[in-house]
PDB file of C-alpha atoms and ligand atoms in Angstrom:
ATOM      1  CA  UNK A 472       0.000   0.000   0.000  1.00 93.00           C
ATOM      2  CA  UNK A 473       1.046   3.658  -1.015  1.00 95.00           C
ATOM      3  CA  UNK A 474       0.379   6.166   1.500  1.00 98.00           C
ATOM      4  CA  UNK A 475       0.757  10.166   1.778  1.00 98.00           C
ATOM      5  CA  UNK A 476       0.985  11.923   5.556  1.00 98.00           C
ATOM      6  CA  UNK A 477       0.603  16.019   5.275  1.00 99.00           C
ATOM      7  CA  UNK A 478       0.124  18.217   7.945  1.00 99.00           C
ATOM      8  CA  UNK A 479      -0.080  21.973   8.727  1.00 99.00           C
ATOM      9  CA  UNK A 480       2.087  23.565  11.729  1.00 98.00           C
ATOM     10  CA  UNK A 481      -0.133  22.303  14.607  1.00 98.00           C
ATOM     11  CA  UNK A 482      -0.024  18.656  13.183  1.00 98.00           C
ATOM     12  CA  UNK A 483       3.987  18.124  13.075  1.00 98.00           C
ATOM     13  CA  UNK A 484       4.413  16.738  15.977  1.00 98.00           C
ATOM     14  CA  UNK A 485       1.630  14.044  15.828  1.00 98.00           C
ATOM     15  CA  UNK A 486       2.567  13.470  12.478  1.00 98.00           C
ATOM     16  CA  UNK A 487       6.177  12.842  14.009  1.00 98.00           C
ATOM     17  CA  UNK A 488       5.244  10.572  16.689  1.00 98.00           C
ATOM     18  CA  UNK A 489       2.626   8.103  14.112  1.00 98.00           C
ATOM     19  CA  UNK A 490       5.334   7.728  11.364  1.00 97.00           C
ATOM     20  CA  UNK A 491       7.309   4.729  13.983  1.00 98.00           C
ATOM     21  CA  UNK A 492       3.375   2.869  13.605  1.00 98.00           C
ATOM     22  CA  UNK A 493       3.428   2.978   9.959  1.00 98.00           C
ATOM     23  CA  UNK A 494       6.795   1.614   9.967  1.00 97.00           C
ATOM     24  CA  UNK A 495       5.400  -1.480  12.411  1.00 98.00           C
ATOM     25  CA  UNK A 496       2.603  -2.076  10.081  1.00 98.00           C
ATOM     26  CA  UNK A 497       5.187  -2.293   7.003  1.00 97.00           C
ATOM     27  CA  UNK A 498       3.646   0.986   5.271  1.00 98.00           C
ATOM     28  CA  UNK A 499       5.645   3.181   2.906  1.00 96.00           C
ATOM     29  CA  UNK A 500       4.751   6.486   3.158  1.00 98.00           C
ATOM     30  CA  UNK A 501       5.559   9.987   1.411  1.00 98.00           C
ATOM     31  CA  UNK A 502       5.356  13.459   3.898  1.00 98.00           C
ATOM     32  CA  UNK A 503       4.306  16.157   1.954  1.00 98.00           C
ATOM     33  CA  UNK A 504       5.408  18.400   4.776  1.00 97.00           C
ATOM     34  CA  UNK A 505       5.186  20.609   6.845  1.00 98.00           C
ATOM     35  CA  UNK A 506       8.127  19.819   9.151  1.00 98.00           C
ATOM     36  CA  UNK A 507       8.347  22.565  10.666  1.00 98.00           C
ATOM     37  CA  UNK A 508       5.855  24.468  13.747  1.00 97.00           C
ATOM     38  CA  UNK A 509       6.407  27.684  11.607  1.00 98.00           C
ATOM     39  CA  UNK A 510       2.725  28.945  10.778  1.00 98.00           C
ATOM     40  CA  UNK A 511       1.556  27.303   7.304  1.00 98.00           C
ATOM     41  CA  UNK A 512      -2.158  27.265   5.697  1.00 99.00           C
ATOM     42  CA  UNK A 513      -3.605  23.650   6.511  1.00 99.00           C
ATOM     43  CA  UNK A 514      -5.379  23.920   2.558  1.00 99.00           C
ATOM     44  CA  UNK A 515      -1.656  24.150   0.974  1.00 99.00           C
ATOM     45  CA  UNK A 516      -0.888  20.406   2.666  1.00 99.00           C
ATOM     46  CA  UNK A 517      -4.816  19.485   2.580  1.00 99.00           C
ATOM     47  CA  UNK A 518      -4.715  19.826  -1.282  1.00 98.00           C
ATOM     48  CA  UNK A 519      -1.471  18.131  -2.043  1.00 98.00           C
ATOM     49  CA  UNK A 520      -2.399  14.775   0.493  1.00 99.00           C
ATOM     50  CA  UNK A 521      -6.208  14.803  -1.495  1.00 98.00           C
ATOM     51  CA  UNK A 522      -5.054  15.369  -4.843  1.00 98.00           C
ATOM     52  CA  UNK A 523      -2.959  12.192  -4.376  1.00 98.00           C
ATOM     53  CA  UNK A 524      -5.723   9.746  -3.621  1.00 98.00           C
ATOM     54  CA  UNK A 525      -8.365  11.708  -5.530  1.00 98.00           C
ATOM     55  CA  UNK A 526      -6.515  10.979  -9.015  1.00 98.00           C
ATOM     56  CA  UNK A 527      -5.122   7.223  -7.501  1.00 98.00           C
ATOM     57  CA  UNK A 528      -1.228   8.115  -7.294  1.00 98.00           C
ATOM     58  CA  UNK A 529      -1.645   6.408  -3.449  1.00 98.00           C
ATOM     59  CA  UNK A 530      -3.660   4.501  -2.231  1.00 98.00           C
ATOM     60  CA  UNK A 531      -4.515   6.195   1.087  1.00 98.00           C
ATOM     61  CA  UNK A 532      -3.746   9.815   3.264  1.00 98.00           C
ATOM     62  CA  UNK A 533      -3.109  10.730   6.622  1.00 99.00           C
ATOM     63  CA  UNK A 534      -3.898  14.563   7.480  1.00 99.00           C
ATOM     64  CA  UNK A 535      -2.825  16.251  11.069  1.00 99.00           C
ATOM     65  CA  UNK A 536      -4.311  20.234  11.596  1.00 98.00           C
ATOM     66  CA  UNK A 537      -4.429  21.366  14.848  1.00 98.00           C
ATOM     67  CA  UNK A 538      -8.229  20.164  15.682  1.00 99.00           C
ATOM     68  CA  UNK A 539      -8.863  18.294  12.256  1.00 99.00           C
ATOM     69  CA  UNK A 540     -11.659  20.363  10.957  1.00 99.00           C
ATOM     70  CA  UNK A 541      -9.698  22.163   8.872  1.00 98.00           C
ATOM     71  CA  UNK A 542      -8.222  19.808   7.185  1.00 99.00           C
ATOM     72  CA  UNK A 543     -11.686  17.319   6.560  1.00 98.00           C
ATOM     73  CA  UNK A 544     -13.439  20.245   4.800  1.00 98.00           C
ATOM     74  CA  UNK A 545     -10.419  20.863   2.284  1.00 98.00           C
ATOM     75  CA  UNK A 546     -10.110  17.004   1.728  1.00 98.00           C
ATOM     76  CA  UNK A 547     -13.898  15.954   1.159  1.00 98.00           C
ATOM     77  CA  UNK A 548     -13.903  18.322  -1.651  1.00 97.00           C
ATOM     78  CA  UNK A 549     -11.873  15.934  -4.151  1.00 97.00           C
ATOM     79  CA  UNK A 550     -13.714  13.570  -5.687  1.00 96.00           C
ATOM     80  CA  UNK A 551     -13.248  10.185  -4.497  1.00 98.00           C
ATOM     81  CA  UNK A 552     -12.041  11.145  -1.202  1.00 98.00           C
ATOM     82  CA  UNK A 553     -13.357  10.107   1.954  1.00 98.00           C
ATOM     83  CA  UNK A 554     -11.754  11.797   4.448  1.00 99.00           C
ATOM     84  CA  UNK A 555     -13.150  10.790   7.916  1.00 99.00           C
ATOM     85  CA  UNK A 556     -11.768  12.538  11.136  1.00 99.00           C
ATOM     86  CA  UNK A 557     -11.334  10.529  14.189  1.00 99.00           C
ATOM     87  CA  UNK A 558     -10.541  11.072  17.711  1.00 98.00           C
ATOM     88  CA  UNK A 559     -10.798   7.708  18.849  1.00 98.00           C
ATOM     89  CA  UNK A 560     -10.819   4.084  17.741  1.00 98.00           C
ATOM     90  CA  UNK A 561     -14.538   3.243  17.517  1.00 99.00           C
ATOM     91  CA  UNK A 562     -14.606   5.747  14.490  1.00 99.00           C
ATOM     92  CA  UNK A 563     -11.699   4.904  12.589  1.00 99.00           C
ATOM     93  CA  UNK A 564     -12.967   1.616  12.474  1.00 99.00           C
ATOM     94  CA  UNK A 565     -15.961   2.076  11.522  1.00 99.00           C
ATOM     95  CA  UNK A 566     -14.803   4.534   9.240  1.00 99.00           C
ATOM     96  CA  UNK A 567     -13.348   2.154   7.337  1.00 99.00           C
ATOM     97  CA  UNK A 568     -15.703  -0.978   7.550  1.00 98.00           C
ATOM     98  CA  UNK A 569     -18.773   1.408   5.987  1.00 98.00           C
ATOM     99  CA  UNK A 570     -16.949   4.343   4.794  1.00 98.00           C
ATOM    100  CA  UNK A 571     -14.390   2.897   3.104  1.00 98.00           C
ATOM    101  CA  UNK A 572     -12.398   5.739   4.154  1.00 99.00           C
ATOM    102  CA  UNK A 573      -9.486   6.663   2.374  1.00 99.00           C
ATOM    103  CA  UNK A 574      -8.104   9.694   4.477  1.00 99.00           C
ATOM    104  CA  UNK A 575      -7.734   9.817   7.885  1.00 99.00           C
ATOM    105  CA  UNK A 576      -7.461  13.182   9.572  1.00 99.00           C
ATOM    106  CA  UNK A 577      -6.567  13.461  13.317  1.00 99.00           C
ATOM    107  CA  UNK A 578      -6.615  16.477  15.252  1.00 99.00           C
ATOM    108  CA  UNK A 579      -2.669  16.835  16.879  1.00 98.00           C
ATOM    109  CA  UNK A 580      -3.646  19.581  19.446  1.00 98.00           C
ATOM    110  CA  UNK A 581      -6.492  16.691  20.834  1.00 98.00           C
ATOM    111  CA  UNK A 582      -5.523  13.747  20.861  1.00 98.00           C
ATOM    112  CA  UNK A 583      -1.736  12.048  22.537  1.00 98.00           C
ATOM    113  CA  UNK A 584       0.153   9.969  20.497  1.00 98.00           C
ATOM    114  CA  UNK A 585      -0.809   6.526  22.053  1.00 98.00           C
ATOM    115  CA  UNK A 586      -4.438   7.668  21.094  1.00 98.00           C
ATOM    116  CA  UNK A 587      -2.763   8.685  17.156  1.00 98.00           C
ATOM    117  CA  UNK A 588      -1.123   5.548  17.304  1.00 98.00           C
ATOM    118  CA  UNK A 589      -4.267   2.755  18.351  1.00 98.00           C
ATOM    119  CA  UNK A 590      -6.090   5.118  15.712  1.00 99.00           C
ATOM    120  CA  UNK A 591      -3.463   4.545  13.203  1.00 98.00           C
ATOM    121  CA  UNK A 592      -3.140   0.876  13.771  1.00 98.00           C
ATOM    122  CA  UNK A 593      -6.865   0.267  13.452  1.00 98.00           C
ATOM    123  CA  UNK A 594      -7.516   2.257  10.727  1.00 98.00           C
ATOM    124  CA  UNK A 595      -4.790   0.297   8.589  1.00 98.00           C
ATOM    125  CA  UNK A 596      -5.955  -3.036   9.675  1.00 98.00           C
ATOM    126  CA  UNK A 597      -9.570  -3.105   9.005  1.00 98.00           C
ATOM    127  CA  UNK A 598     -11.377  -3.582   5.630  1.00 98.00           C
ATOM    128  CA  UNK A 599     -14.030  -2.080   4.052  1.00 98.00           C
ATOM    129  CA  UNK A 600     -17.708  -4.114   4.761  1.00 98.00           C
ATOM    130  CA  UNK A 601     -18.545  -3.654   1.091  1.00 97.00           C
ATOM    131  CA  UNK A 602     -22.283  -4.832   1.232  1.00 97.00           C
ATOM    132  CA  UNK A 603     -24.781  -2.347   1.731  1.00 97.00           C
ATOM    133  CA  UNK A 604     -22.223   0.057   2.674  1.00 98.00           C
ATOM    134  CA  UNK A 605     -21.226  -0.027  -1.399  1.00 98.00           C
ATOM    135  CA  UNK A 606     -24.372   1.181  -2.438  1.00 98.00           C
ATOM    136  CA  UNK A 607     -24.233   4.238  -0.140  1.00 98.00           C
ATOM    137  CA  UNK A 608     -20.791   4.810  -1.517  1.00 98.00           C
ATOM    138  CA  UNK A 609     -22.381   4.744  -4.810  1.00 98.00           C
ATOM    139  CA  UNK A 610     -24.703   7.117  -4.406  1.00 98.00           C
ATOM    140  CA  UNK A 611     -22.109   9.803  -2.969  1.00 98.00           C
ATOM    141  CA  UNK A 612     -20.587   8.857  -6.250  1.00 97.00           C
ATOM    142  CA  UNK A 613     -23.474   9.791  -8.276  1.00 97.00           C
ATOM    143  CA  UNK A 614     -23.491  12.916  -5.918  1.00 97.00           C
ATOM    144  CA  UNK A 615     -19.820  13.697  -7.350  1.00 95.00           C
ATOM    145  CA  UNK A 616     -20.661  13.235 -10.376  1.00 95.00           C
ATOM    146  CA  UNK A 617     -23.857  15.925 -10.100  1.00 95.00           C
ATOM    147  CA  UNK A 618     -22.562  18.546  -8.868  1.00 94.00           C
ATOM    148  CA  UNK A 619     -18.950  18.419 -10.599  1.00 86.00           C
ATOM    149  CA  UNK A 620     -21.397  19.052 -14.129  1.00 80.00           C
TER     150      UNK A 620
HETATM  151  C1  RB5 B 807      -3.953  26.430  12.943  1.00 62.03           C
HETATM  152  O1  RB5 B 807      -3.820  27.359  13.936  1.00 62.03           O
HETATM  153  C2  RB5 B 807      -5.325  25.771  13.011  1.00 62.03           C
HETATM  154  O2  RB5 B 807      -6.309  26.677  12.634  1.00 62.03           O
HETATM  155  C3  RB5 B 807      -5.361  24.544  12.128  1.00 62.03           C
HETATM  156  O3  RB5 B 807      -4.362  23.676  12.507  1.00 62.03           O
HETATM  157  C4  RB5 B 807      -6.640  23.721  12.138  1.00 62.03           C
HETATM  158  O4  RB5 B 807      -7.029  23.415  13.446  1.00 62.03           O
HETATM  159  C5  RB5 B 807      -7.725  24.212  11.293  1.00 62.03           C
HETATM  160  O5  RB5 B 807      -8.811  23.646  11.207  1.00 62.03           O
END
C-alpha cells in the first residue's frame, strides 16, 4: 500500500510521533510536509495529500491540523475522497468498515500519540464491509458526479 501523511504547523508533531506505527505495520509512506511548527495554511498540505488519492497516485492519506476540521473540509472536496476525522478508535474503524475511508485526519492539538497511534493501527488493519455500505458509496458517487457538471 502507497500512502501520503501532510500536515499543517499544529499537526507536526503528531505526524512525528505516528510515522514509527506505519513503519510497524510495514507501510511506505511519502510526507508532503510541513516539518516545521512555523505557521503554514492547513489547505496548501490538505490539497497536495487529497489530490494524491483523488486521481489514484496512493492509495490512502493521513492529514494532522491542529483540531482536524480544517483539514476534513479541504479534503472531502476531491472527488473520491473520503476523508473521515477521528478522535478515537470506535470511528476509525468504523470509518473504514462502511466508509471505506481513504483519508484519515486526526486532530494533533487533541488527541496524545498513544491515542494517534491505536487510531493509526486500526484504521490500517480493518477492511471495508462492502455490502450495503457499497451502495451508499455509490450514491455519494453519483453525488460527485452531479454537482462536478
Ligand atoms: C492552525 O492554527 C489551526 O487553525 C489549524 O491547525 C486547524 O485546526 C484548522 O482547522
Amino acid at each position: 500500500m502507497k500512502i501520503v501523511v501532510g500536515c499543517d504547523h499544529a499537526g507536526v508533531a503528531l505526524k512525528n510521533e505516528i510515522t514509527p506505527v506505519l513503519k510497524e505495520l510495514n507501510i511506505a509512506w511519502e510526507d508532503v510536509g510541513t516539518t516545521t511548527e512555523e505557521s503554514v495554511d492547513y489547505p496548501d498540505f490538505g490539497e497536495r495529500v487529497s489530490e494524491l488519492v483523488s486521481t489514484g497516485k496512493v492509495d490512502r492519506g493521513i492529514l494532522i491540523c491542529g483540531t482536524g476540521i480544517g483539514m476534513s473540509i479541504v479534503a472531502n472536496k476531491f472527488a473520491g475522497v473520503r476523508a473521515a476525522l477521528c478522535s478515537e478508535t470506535y470511528s476509525a474503524k468504523m470509518s473504514r468498515l462502511h466508509n471505506d475511508a481513504n483519508v484519515l485526519v486526526l486532530p494533533g492539538r487533541i488527541i496524545n500519540s498513544q491515542t494517534a497511534a491505536e487510531i493509526v493501527r486500526v484504521w490500517f488493519t480493518t477492511s471495508f464491509e462492502g455490502g450495503r455500505h457499497q451502495g451508499r458509496l455509490n450514491k455519494i458517487q453519483a453525488i460527485e458526479a452531479r454537482l462536478c457538471k
